[in-house]
Coordinates of C-alpha atoms and ligand atoms in Angstrom, one line a residue:
M149 CA -0.1 0.1 0.0
H150 CA 1.5 3.3 -1.0
T151 CA -1.0 5.6 0.9
S152 CA 1.3 6.5 3.6
A153 CA 3.9 8.7 1.9
L154 CA 2.8 12.5 0.9
P155 CA 5.4 14.7 -0.3
D156 CA 6.1 17.8 1.6
T157 CA 4.7 21.3 1.1
E158 CA 8.2 23.0 0.2
H159 CA 8.5 20.1 -2.6
L160 CA 5.1 21.0 -3.8
A161 CA 5.8 24.6 -3.7
E162 CA 9.1 24.1 -5.8
R163 CA 7.0 22.1 -8.2
A164 CA 4.5 24.9 -8.5
R165 CA 7.0 27.4 -9.1
R166 CA 8.6 25.8 -11.7
A167 CA 5.3 25.0 -13.5
L168 CA 4.4 28.5 -13.1
A169 CA 7.9 29.8 -14.7
A170 CA 7.3 27.4 -17.6
C171 CA 4.1 28.9 -18.3
G172 CA 5.4 32.5 -18.1
V173 CA 4.5 33.4 -14.6
E174 CA 8.1 34.5 -13.4
R175 CA 7.3 36.3 -10.3
L176 CA 4.5 36.2 -8.0
R177 CA 3.5 39.5 -6.9
E178 CA 4.5 40.1 -3.4
P179 CA 1.3 40.9 -1.0
V180 CA 1.4 44.4 -0.2
G181 CA -2.5 45.2 0.1
A182 CA -4.9 42.3 0.4
A183 CA -2.7 39.3 1.2
G184 CA -3.8 36.1 0.0
T185 CA -2.3 32.5 0.0
A186 CA -2.0 29.9 -2.5
R187 CA -2.5 26.3 -0.6
T188 CA -2.2 22.7 -1.5
P189 CA -5.1 20.1 -0.5
V190 CA -2.0 17.6 -0.8
T191 CA -0.8 18.6 2.2
G192 CA -3.0 21.1 3.6
G193 CA 0.1 23.4 3.6
I194 CA 0.3 27.1 2.4
L195 CA 2.5 27.2 -0.8
F196 CA 3.1 30.9 -0.9
P197 CA 1.5 34.2 -0.4
V198 CA -0.2 35.8 -3.3
E199 CA -1.4 39.0 -3.8
F200 CA -5.3 39.3 -4.0
D201 CA -7.0 42.1 -5.4
T202 CA -9.6 44.4 -3.8
A203 CA -12.8 45.8 -5.1
A204 CA -11.3 48.9 -6.4
S205 CA -8.4 47.0 -8.5
A206 CA -11.3 44.7 -9.6
G207 CA -13.0 47.6 -10.9
R208 CA -9.8 49.0 -12.6
A209 CA -9.8 45.6 -14.4
V210 CA -13.3 46.1 -15.6
T211 CA -12.3 49.5 -16.8
A212 CA -9.3 48.1 -18.7
A213 CA -11.5 45.2 -20.4
H214 CA -14.1 47.6 -21.2
A215 CA -11.6 50.0 -22.8
A216 CA -10.3 47.0 -25.0
F217 CA -13.6 46.1 -26.0
P218 CA -14.3 48.4 -29.2
A219 CA -11.1 47.4 -30.9
W220 CA -11.8 43.6 -30.3
R221 CA -15.0 43.9 -31.1
D222 CA -14.4 45.4 -34.5
T223 CA -11.8 42.6 -35.0
P224 CA -13.2 40.1 -37.6
A225 CA -14.3 37.2 -35.8
P226 CA -12.2 34.7 -37.7
V227 CA -9.0 37.1 -36.7
R228 CA -10.2 36.7 -33.0
G229 CA -10.0 33.1 -33.9
A230 CA -6.5 33.4 -34.4
L231 CA -5.7 34.4 -30.8
V232 CA -7.6 31.1 -29.5
R233 CA -5.8 28.9 -32.0
R234 CA -2.5 30.5 -30.4
L235 CA -3.7 29.9 -27.1
G236 CA -4.6 26.2 -27.8
E237 CA -1.0 25.6 -29.3
L238 CA 0.5 26.9 -25.8
L239 CA -1.9 24.8 -23.8
R240 CA -0.5 21.8 -25.9
E241 CA 2.6 22.8 -25.3
H242 CA 2.5 23.5 -21.5
K243 CA 0.0 20.6 -20.7
A244 CA 2.2 19.0 -18.3
D245 CA 3.1 22.2 -16.3
L246 CA -0.7 23.1 -16.2
A247 CA -1.7 19.6 -15.1
E248 CA 1.1 20.0 -12.4
L249 CA -0.8 23.1 -10.8
V250 CA -3.9 21.4 -11.1
T251 CA -2.6 18.6 -9.3
V252 CA -0.8 20.6 -6.8
E253 CA -3.6 23.4 -6.3
A254 CA -7.0 21.3 -6.6
G255 CA -5.6 17.9 -5.6
K256 CA -6.8 16.2 -8.9
I257 CA -5.0 12.9 -9.7
R258 CA -2.7 13.2 -12.8
S259 CA -4.7 11.7 -15.5
E260 CA -7.8 13.9 -14.4
A261 CA -5.5 16.9 -14.4
L262 CA -4.1 16.1 -17.9
G263 CA -7.7 15.4 -18.9
E264 CA -8.7 18.9 -17.8
V265 CA -6.1 20.6 -19.8
Q266 CA -7.0 18.5 -22.7
E267 CA -10.6 19.6 -22.2
M268 CA -9.3 23.4 -22.6
I269 CA -7.3 22.3 -26.0
D270 CA -10.6 20.7 -27.2
V271 CA -12.3 23.9 -26.4
C272 CA -10.0 26.1 -28.1
E273 CA -10.1 24.0 -31.4
F274 CA -14.2 24.2 -31.1
A275 CA -14.0 27.9 -30.7
V276 CA -11.4 28.4 -33.7
G277 CA -14.2 26.5 -35.7
L278 CA -16.8 28.9 -34.3
S279 CA -15.0 31.8 -35.0
R280 CA -16.2 31.3 -38.6
Q281 CA -19.8 30.2 -37.9
L282 CA -21.2 32.6 -35.7
Y283 CA -24.3 32.3 -38.0
G284 CA -27.7 34.5 -38.2
R285 CA -30.9 33.4 -40.0
T286 CA -32.6 34.9 -42.9
M287 CA -36.3 34.7 -42.5
P288 CA -38.7 35.5 -45.4
S289 CA -40.4 38.7 -45.1
E290 CA -44.2 39.0 -45.4
R291 CA -43.6 42.1 -47.6
P292 CA -42.3 42.5 -51.1
G293 CA -39.1 43.9 -51.7
H294 CA -38.1 43.3 -48.0
R295 CA -35.4 41.0 -46.4
L296 CA -35.8 39.9 -42.6
M297 CA -32.6 38.8 -40.9
E298 CA -30.7 38.7 -37.7
T299 CA -26.9 39.5 -36.8
W300 CA -25.2 38.6 -33.8
H301 CA -22.9 41.1 -32.3
P302 CA -20.4 41.1 -29.3
L303 CA -21.8 42.1 -25.9
G304 CA -19.0 43.9 -24.0
V305 CA -17.3 42.9 -21.1
V306 CA -17.9 39.3 -19.7
G307 CA -16.8 38.5 -16.2
V308 CA -16.4 35.0 -15.4
I309 CA -16.3 33.7 -11.9
T310 CA -15.2 29.9 -11.5
A311 CA -14.9 27.3 -8.8
F312 CA -12.3 25.2 -7.5
N313 CA -13.0 21.8 -8.7
F314 CA -12.6 22.6 -12.8
P315 CA -10.2 25.5 -12.0
V316 CA -9.2 25.7 -15.8
A317 CA -11.7 24.0 -17.9
V318 CA -14.5 25.8 -16.9
W319 CA -12.4 29.2 -17.6
S320 CA -11.9 27.9 -21.2
W321 CA -15.3 27.2 -21.8
N322 CA -16.2 30.7 -21.3
T323 CA -13.4 32.4 -22.1
C324 CA -12.4 31.0 -25.4
I325 CA -16.1 31.3 -26.4
A326 CA -16.3 34.8 -25.3
L327 CA -13.3 35.8 -26.9
V328 CA -14.1 34.4 -30.6
C329 CA -17.9 36.2 -30.0
G330 CA -16.0 39.3 -29.7
D331 CA -16.0 39.8 -26.1
T332 CA -13.5 40.9 -23.4
V333 CA -13.1 38.8 -20.3
V334 CA -12.5 39.7 -16.5
W335 CA -11.7 36.0 -14.7
K336 CA -12.3 35.8 -11.0
P337 CA -11.2 32.2 -10.2
S338 CA -11.8 30.3 -7.0
E339 CA -9.5 31.6 -4.2
L340 CA -8.7 28.2 -3.6
T341 CA -6.8 28.1 -7.1
P342 CA -5.1 31.3 -8.1
L343 CA -2.0 30.0 -9.4
T344 CA -3.5 27.9 -12.2
A345 CA -5.4 31.3 -13.1
L346 CA -2.3 33.0 -13.0
A347 CA -0.5 30.5 -15.5
C348 CA -3.7 30.3 -17.8
H349 CA -3.5 34.2 -17.9
A350 CA 0.2 34.2 -18.8
L351 CA -0.3 32.1 -21.6
L352 CA -3.3 34.0 -22.9
M353 CA -0.9 37.2 -22.5
R354 CA 1.7 35.6 -24.7
A355 CA -0.7 34.4 -27.3
A356 CA -2.2 37.9 -27.4
R357 CA 1.1 39.6 -28.1
E358 CA 1.9 37.2 -30.6
T359 CA -1.1 37.6 -32.2
G360 CA -1.4 41.2 -32.2
A361 CA -4.5 41.2 -30.0
P362 CA -5.2 44.0 -27.3
E363 CA -3.4 43.3 -24.1
D364 CA -6.5 44.0 -21.9
V365 CA -8.7 41.5 -23.9
H366 CA -8.3 39.3 -20.6
R367 CA -7.7 40.2 -17.3
V368 CA -7.5 38.1 -14.0
V369 CA -8.5 39.4 -10.5
L370 CA -7.8 37.1 -7.5
G371 CA -9.8 37.2 -4.2
D372 CA -12.8 35.6 -2.7
R373 CA -16.6 36.8 -2.9
A374 CA -15.8 40.2 -2.2
V375 CA -13.6 40.6 -5.3
G376 CA -16.1 38.4 -7.2
E377 CA -19.1 40.9 -6.0
A378 CA -17.3 43.9 -7.6
L379 CA -18.0 41.9 -11.1
V380 CA -21.4 41.1 -10.1
D381 CA -22.2 44.7 -9.3
D382 CA -20.4 46.4 -12.3
A383 CA -22.9 47.5 -14.8
R384 CA -20.3 47.6 -17.4
V385 CA -19.8 43.7 -17.1
A386 CA -22.5 42.9 -19.7
L387 CA -22.5 39.2 -18.9
L388 CA -21.7 37.5 -15.8
S389 CA -21.1 34.1 -16.1
A390 CA -20.8 32.3 -12.6
T391 CA -20.0 28.5 -11.9
G392 CA -20.1 27.4 -8.3
S393 CA -22.6 26.3 -5.7
T394 CA -26.2 27.0 -5.8
A395 CA -26.1 29.5 -2.6
M396 CA -23.7 31.4 -4.6
G397 CA -25.9 31.7 -7.7
R398 CA -28.6 32.6 -5.3
A399 CA -26.7 35.6 -4.2
V400 CA -25.6 36.5 -7.5
A401 CA -28.5 36.4 -9.8
P402 CA -30.9 39.0 -8.2
R403 CA -28.0 41.4 -8.0
V404 CA -27.2 41.1 -11.6
A405 CA -30.9 41.2 -12.4
A406 CA -31.2 44.4 -10.3
R407 CA -29.1 46.3 -12.8
M408 CA -30.6 44.4 -15.7
G409 CA -27.4 42.8 -16.6
R410 CA -27.3 39.2 -18.1
Y411 CA -26.1 36.1 -16.1
L412 CA -25.2 32.6 -16.8
L413 CA -25.1 30.3 -13.9
E414 CA -23.6 26.9 -13.6
L415 CA -24.3 25.5 -10.0
G416 CA -24.6 22.3 -8.2
G417 CA -25.8 19.2 -9.1
N418 CA -27.5 16.0 -7.3
N419 CA -27.0 13.6 -10.1
A420 CA -28.5 10.2 -10.5
A421 CA -28.4 6.8 -12.6
V422 CA -31.4 4.5 -12.9
V423 CA -30.2 1.0 -13.1
A424 CA -33.1 -1.3 -14.9
P425 CA -33.5 -4.7 -14.5
S426 CA -31.9 -5.3 -17.9
A427 CA -28.9 -3.4 -17.3
D428 CA -25.5 -4.6 -18.0
L429 CA -24.2 -4.8 -14.7
D430 CA -20.7 -4.6 -15.4
L431 CA -21.3 -1.4 -17.4
V432 CA -23.2 -0.1 -14.2
V433 CA -20.4 -0.8 -11.9
R434 CA -17.6 0.7 -14.1
G435 CA -19.7 3.9 -15.0
S436 CA -20.8 4.3 -11.5
V437 CA -17.5 4.1 -9.7
F438 CA -15.8 6.5 -11.8
A439 CA -18.7 8.9 -11.7
A440 CA -19.0 8.6 -7.9
A441 CA -15.5 8.2 -6.9
G442 CA -13.6 10.0 -9.5
T443 CA -12.0 13.6 -8.6
A444 CA -13.1 12.5 -4.9
G445 CA -16.8 12.9 -5.9
Q446 CA -15.8 16.6 -6.5
R447 CA -17.4 17.1 -9.7
C448 CA -20.5 19.0 -10.3
T449 CA -21.7 15.7 -12.4
S450 CA -20.3 13.4 -9.7
L451 CA -22.7 10.5 -9.4
R452 CA -24.6 10.8 -5.9
R453 CA -27.8 8.6 -6.3
L454 CA -28.0 5.0 -7.7
I455 CA -31.7 4.3 -8.2
V456 CA -31.8 0.6 -8.7
H457 CA -34.5 -2.0 -9.5
E458 CA -35.4 -4.3 -6.5
D459 CA -34.6 -7.1 -8.7
V460 CA -31.0 -6.5 -9.2
V461 CA -30.2 -4.1 -6.2
E462 CA -28.8 -6.6 -4.0
E463 CA -26.2 -7.7 -6.9
V464 CA -25.5 -4.0 -7.8
A465 CA -24.8 -3.1 -4.2
E466 CA -22.6 -6.0 -3.7
K467 CA -20.6 -5.5 -7.1
I468 CA -20.3 -1.8 -6.4
T469 CA -19.2 -2.5 -2.5
A470 CA -16.3 -4.9 -4.1
A471 CA -15.3 -2.5 -6.5
Y472 CA -15.1 0.4 -4.0
R473 CA -12.9 -1.8 -1.6
Q474 CA -10.2 -2.2 -4.4
L475 CA -10.3 1.8 -4.3
Q476 CA -9.8 2.0 -0.7
D477 CA -5.9 1.4 -1.2
R478 CA -5.9 3.9 -3.8
V479 CA -6.7 7.1 -1.8
G480 CA -3.5 9.3 -1.7
D481 CA -0.8 11.3 -3.1
P482 CA -2.7 12.7 -6.6
S483 CA 0.6 12.6 -8.3
A484 CA 1.5 9.2 -7.3
E485 CA 0.7 6.6 -10.7
E486 CA -1.4 4.4 -8.7
T487 CA -3.5 6.9 -6.9
L488 CA -7.4 7.0 -8.0
V489 CA -8.7 9.1 -5.2
G490 CA -6.8 12.4 -4.3
P491 CA -7.7 14.7 -1.2
L492 CA -10.9 16.8 -0.6
I493 CA -10.2 20.5 -1.0
G494 CA -10.2 21.0 2.4
E495 CA -11.9 20.7 6.0
R496 CA -15.2 22.0 4.9
G497 CA -15.5 19.0 2.4
Y498 CA -14.7 16.6 4.9
T499 CA -17.2 18.0 7.8
A500 CA -20.0 18.3 5.1
M501 CA -19.0 14.5 4.1
R502 CA -18.8 13.3 8.2
D503 CA -22.1 15.2 8.8
A504 CA -24.0 13.7 5.6
L505 CA -22.9 10.1 6.7
E506 CA -24.2 10.9 10.2
R507 CA -27.4 12.0 9.0
A508 CA -27.8 9.3 6.5
Q509 CA -27.4 6.8 9.2
A510 CA -29.7 8.5 11.3
D511 CA -32.3 8.2 8.4
G512 CA -31.6 4.3 8.7
G513 CA -29.1 4.4 5.8
R514 CA -26.4 1.5 6.2
V515 CA -22.8 2.2 5.1
L516 CA -21.7 -0.3 2.9
V517 CA -18.1 0.5 2.3
G518 CA -15.9 3.7 3.2
G519 CA -16.3 6.9 4.7
E520 CA -13.4 6.8 7.0
R521 CA -10.7 9.4 7.0
R522 CA -7.2 8.6 6.1
L523 CA -3.5 10.0 6.1
E524 CA -4.5 12.1 9.0
E525 CA -1.2 11.2 10.5
A526 CA 0.7 12.1 7.6
A527 CA -0.6 15.5 7.0
K528 CA -3.3 16.8 9.8
D529 CA -4.2 19.5 7.4
A530 CA -5.0 17.4 4.6
Y531 CA -8.4 15.5 4.2
Y532 CA -8.2 12.0 2.4
V533 CA -11.1 10.1 2.7
E534 CA -12.5 6.6 1.6
P535 CA -15.4 6.9 -1.0
A536 CA -18.5 5.6 0.7
V537 CA -21.5 3.8 -0.4
V538 CA -24.9 4.0 1.5
R539 CA -27.8 1.9 1.2
M540 CA -30.9 4.1 1.9
P541 CA -34.2 3.0 2.9
G542 CA -35.7 6.3 1.0
Q543 CA -34.7 9.8 -0.5
T544 CA -34.4 11.5 2.9
E545 CA -33.5 15.2 3.0
V546 CA -29.8 14.7 3.2
V547 CA -29.7 12.4 -0.1
R548 CA -31.6 15.5 -1.7
E549 CA -28.8 17.7 -0.9
E550 CA -25.5 18.0 -2.6
T551 CA -22.9 17.1 -0.6
F552 CA -19.5 17.7 -2.4
A553 CA -17.6 14.5 -1.6
P554 CA -17.6 10.8 -2.5
I555 CA -20.9 9.6 -1.0
L556 CA -23.0 7.4 -3.3
Y557 CA -26.6 6.7 -2.1
V558 CA -28.1 3.4 -3.2
L559 CA -32.0 3.6 -3.3
T560 CA -34.5 1.0 -4.6
Y561 CA -37.4 1.3 -7.2
R562 CA -40.1 -0.8 -8.4
T563 CA -41.4 0.8 -11.6
L564 CA -40.0 3.2 -14.1
E565 CA -42.5 5.9 -13.0
E566 CA -41.3 5.6 -9.4
A567 CA -37.8 5.7 -10.6
V568 CA -38.4 8.9 -12.3
E569 CA -40.3 10.5 -9.6
L570 CA -37.4 9.6 -7.1
H571 CA -34.7 10.9 -9.8
N572 CA -36.5 14.2 -10.5
G573 CA -37.6 14.5 -6.7
V574 CA -34.4 16.7 -5.8
P575 CA -34.2 20.6 -6.3
Q576 CA -30.9 20.4 -8.5
G577 CA -31.1 19.2 -12.5
L578 CA -27.9 18.8 -13.8
S579 CA -26.7 15.2 -14.9
S580 CA -28.5 12.0 -15.1
A581 CA -28.2 8.4 -16.7
V582 CA -30.3 5.1 -17.1
F583 CA -28.6 1.9 -17.5
T584 CA -31.0 -0.3 -19.7
R585 CA -31.0 -2.6 -22.6
D586 CA -34.8 -2.1 -22.8
Q587 CA -35.2 0.8 -25.7
Q588 CA -38.5 1.8 -24.5
E589 CA -37.2 2.4 -21.2
A590 CA -34.3 4.5 -22.6
E591 CA -36.5 6.6 -24.6
R592 CA -39.1 7.0 -22.0
F593 CA -35.9 8.2 -19.9
L594 CA -35.1 10.7 -22.5
S595 CA -38.3 12.1 -23.5
S596 CA -40.0 15.2 -21.7
A597 CA -41.7 12.9 -19.2
G598 CA -38.3 11.3 -17.9
S599 CA -35.4 13.1 -16.5
D600 CA -35.8 16.4 -16.0
C601 CA -31.7 17.5 -16.2
G602 CA -29.6 19.5 -18.6
I603 CA -27.7 16.1 -19.5
V604 CA -29.4 13.0 -19.9
N605 CA -27.1 9.7 -20.7
V606 CA -28.1 6.0 -21.6
N607 CA -25.6 3.4 -20.4
I608 CA -23.0 5.9 -19.5
G609 CA -22.3 7.8 -16.2
T610 CA -23.2 11.1 -15.2
S611 CA -19.9 12.7 -15.4
G612 CA -17.3 13.2 -17.9
A613 CA -19.4 15.1 -20.6
E614 CA -17.8 16.2 -23.9
I615 CA -17.3 19.9 -25.0
G616 CA -19.2 19.6 -28.1
G617 CA -22.5 19.3 -26.2
A618 CA -24.4 22.2 -24.3
F619 CA -23.5 21.9 -20.7
G620 CA -25.5 22.9 -17.8
G621 CA -28.8 22.1 -16.1
E622 CA -32.0 23.0 -14.8
K623 CA -33.7 24.1 -11.5
D624 CA -31.3 24.9 -8.7
T625 CA -28.5 24.2 -11.4
G626 CA -29.3 27.4 -12.6
G627 CA -30.3 27.1 -16.2
G628 CA -27.2 28.3 -17.7
R629 CA -25.5 26.5 -20.9
E630 CA -21.9 26.7 -21.5
S631 CA -19.3 25.4 -23.9
G632 CA -20.6 23.4 -27.1
S633 CA -23.7 23.4 -29.5
D634 CA -25.0 27.0 -29.5
S635 CA -24.2 27.9 -26.2
W636 CA -22.0 30.9 -27.9
K637 CA -25.4 32.7 -28.1
A638 CA -25.4 33.7 -24.8
Y639 CA -22.0 35.7 -25.2
M640 CA -23.5 37.9 -27.8
R641 CA -26.5 40.1 -28.5
R642 CA -28.9 39.3 -31.6
A643 CA -30.3 42.2 -33.8
T644 CA -33.1 41.5 -36.1
N645 CA -32.7 43.6 -39.2
T646 CA -35.3 44.5 -41.9
V647 CA -34.1 45.5 -45.4
N648 CA -36.2 47.4 -47.7
F649 CA -34.8 47.1 -51.1
G650 CA -38.0 48.0 -53.1
G651 CA -39.4 51.3 -54.0
E652 CA -42.4 50.9 -51.8
L653 CA -42.8 51.1 -47.9
P654 CA -45.6 48.6 -47.3
L655 CA -46.3 48.0 -43.4
A656 CA -46.5 45.0 -41.6
Q657 CA -49.6 43.1 -40.9
G658 CA -51.4 45.1 -43.7
V659 CA -51.4 48.1 -41.6
R660 CA -52.4 51.2 -43.8
F661 CA -51.0 54.9 -42.6
L662 CA -51.1 58.1 -44.6
Ligands
LIG842 P1 -18.5 28.3 -4.3 O1 -19.9 28.8 -4.6 O2 -18.0 28.3 -3.1 O3 -17.3 29.3 -5.1 C1 -17.5 29.5 -6.6 C2 -17.0 30.7 -6.9 O4 -17.7 31.6 -6.6 C3 -15.9 31.3 -6.3 O5 -14.8 31.7 -7.1 C4 -15.9 32.2 -5.2 O6 -15.1 33.0 -4.8 C5 -17.2 32.7 -5.9 N1 -18.3 33.5 -5.2 C6 -19.0 32.7 -4.1 N2 -19.9 33.6 -3.5 C7 -19.9 34.8 -4.4 C8 -20.9 35.8 -4.4 N3 -22.0 36.0 -3.6 N4 -20.6 36.6 -5.2 C9 -19.7 36.6 -6.2 N5 -18.6 35.2 -6.3 C10 -19.1 34.5 -5.4 O7 -18.3 26.9 -5.0 P2 -16.9 26.1 -4.9 O8 -17.0 25.3 -3.6 O9 -15.6 26.5 -5.5 O10 -17.2 24.9 -5.9 C11 -18.1 23.7 -5.9 C12 -19.5 23.9 -6.5 O11 -19.6 24.4 -7.7 C13 -20.5 22.8 -6.2 O12 -21.7 23.0 -5.6 C14 -20.5 22.3 -7.7 O13 -21.5 21.6 -8.1 C15 -20.6 23.9 -8.4 N6 -20.1 23.6 -10.0 C16 -21.0 23.6 -10.8 C17 -20.4 23.1 -12.1 C18 -21.4 23.6 -13.2 O14 -21.1 23.4 -14.3 N7 -22.5 23.2 -13.2 C19 -19.0 23.3 -12.5 C20 -18.2 23.1 -11.2 C21 -18.5 23.3 -10.0

C-alpha cells in the first residue's frame, strides 16, 4: 500500500514554482494590500503568499477590459479566432505544466489533471471553428422587396467567476467562446486556485502579444467573494457567467438582475443513475465507480444517487461494494501513478461528508463501504477520505442535498415511474443516466416525461461530458448552458434587421397609414 507517503509542502511549492515559470509567470506579486495565499490540499499546507485584489482593483480591471472592447469587437471574428488558436497551441505545449498546477492546487490525480487541460485544448479547437460560424438566420419577409435577417454582435465585458473543482476547464469554456464572440473577459477564479489562473492568464497574454490582440482583452482578478461581488455589481459587465454552488447563484442572480445585466449560472448538481433490471451490470459498476468516486466526488456531475430496480439491487450493491474495496487502497498522493482518489479540497468538504454520513445513518442508511478519513497522521491539515456507498431506505433530506464529497446513496425502485419520480425529486437538475437494454425504457427516460436534467445519458455515467454538447442544468443548477452546441449565443446579442430593397413602403400586418 502506497498511501502512507505524501510529499512535503516545500517540495510541492517548488514544483508549482517551476510550472508557473514554464508558463511565463516569473514572479508572483508580493502581497502588499490584500494578502492571499496559495494552498495545496495535498498536504493542507500554504505554498506561498499571493497578492489578492480588492474591489477597487477589480473595478480597474473592468475599466481596462471595457476600454479594450471596441477594438476587439471590431476585429473580424476569424481573426479573433487566431488568438484562441495560438492559445490552444500554447496549452498543448504546456499541458504537463498546467496539469502539475491543477494537481498541486486542486488535488486532482494526474490523469484527470491532464484530462482537464485536454478539455481546454478541445474547447480552443471548437472555438476556432466557431469563429467562422457565428451564423445568423434569414427569414422570409411578409412584405415584397424586403429582407428579414438576424445578426449577432459582441456583448461587451464578460465577467467569469469559477469554482475550485474545475480550475481551468470552466474558464476555457467561457473565455474561448467569449473571445471569438468579440467580448473581453475579466476572470475571477476560486480563491482556492489562484496559481492555475495566473498560469492560464500568462499563456493567454503571450498568445495576445504574438497575434496582435489588445493586451486587455483578458484580465484576471484574484480574491474571494468580495472581489466576485465587484464584478457582479459592475454595470459595465454585460454578462456575468458564474460557476459554483447554488448558494452562490442565489446571491449573484438578483444582484445582476437588479442592474438589468445578463447572467449565466452553472451551479450544483445531485446527479443520479437509474439501473433497470435489463442493465449490463458490469457497465453499471464501471460507469458508477468513476462517476461517483472520481475527483473524490468533487465534480458538479459526480454521481450521488444510484436508483436500482429491486430485482437487481442486491447484486448491484454487492458489485459496487467490491469495486469500492479496491479503491480504498488507492486513496493518496494525487501525483502517484497508482492513486485513483486524491484529497478533498479542505476541511469544509470533509466536515460536510462526515455530517452527511451521520445524518444518512440516522435516517436508517447503512454504510456498505468506506467513509473513513485517511492519512491524517501524514498530514493533519489534508483531508483524504475513503469513498463511501450508503444503502438508503428512502430519499431523505440529506440525499436531496448536494454533499461535495464521495458519497454514493443506493436507493430502490419498483416501476420506472417510481424511478423517474425519485430521480426528479431533488432540487437540482444537472446530469442523469439510465442503464438499460430496453429501448422503450431508455426513450422514456430521454423524453419530456423522463429525466428533468440538462444532461441525460444512456448506458454511461453522469460525469465526464464532452465539450461539443451544451453543458448545464435546470432548477437549482441555474439553467445556463456553456461550451458546445449553440451556447455561444449567450455571449452575443441578437439584432433583427429588416431591409427594404423595393421602392414601396408597405407596413407589416397590412396596416395602412397616410
Ligand atoms: P463556491 O460557490 O463556494 O464558489 C464558486 C466561486 O464563486 C468562487 O470563485 C467564489 O469566490 C465565488 N463566490 C462565492 N460567493 C459569491 C458571491 N456571493 N458573489 C460573487 N462570487 C461569489 O463553489 P466551490 O466550492 O468553489 O465549487 C463547488 C460547487 O460548484 C459545487 O456546488 C459544484 O456542483 C459547483 N460546480 C458547478 C459546475 C457546473 O457547471 N454546473 C461546475 C463546477 C462546479
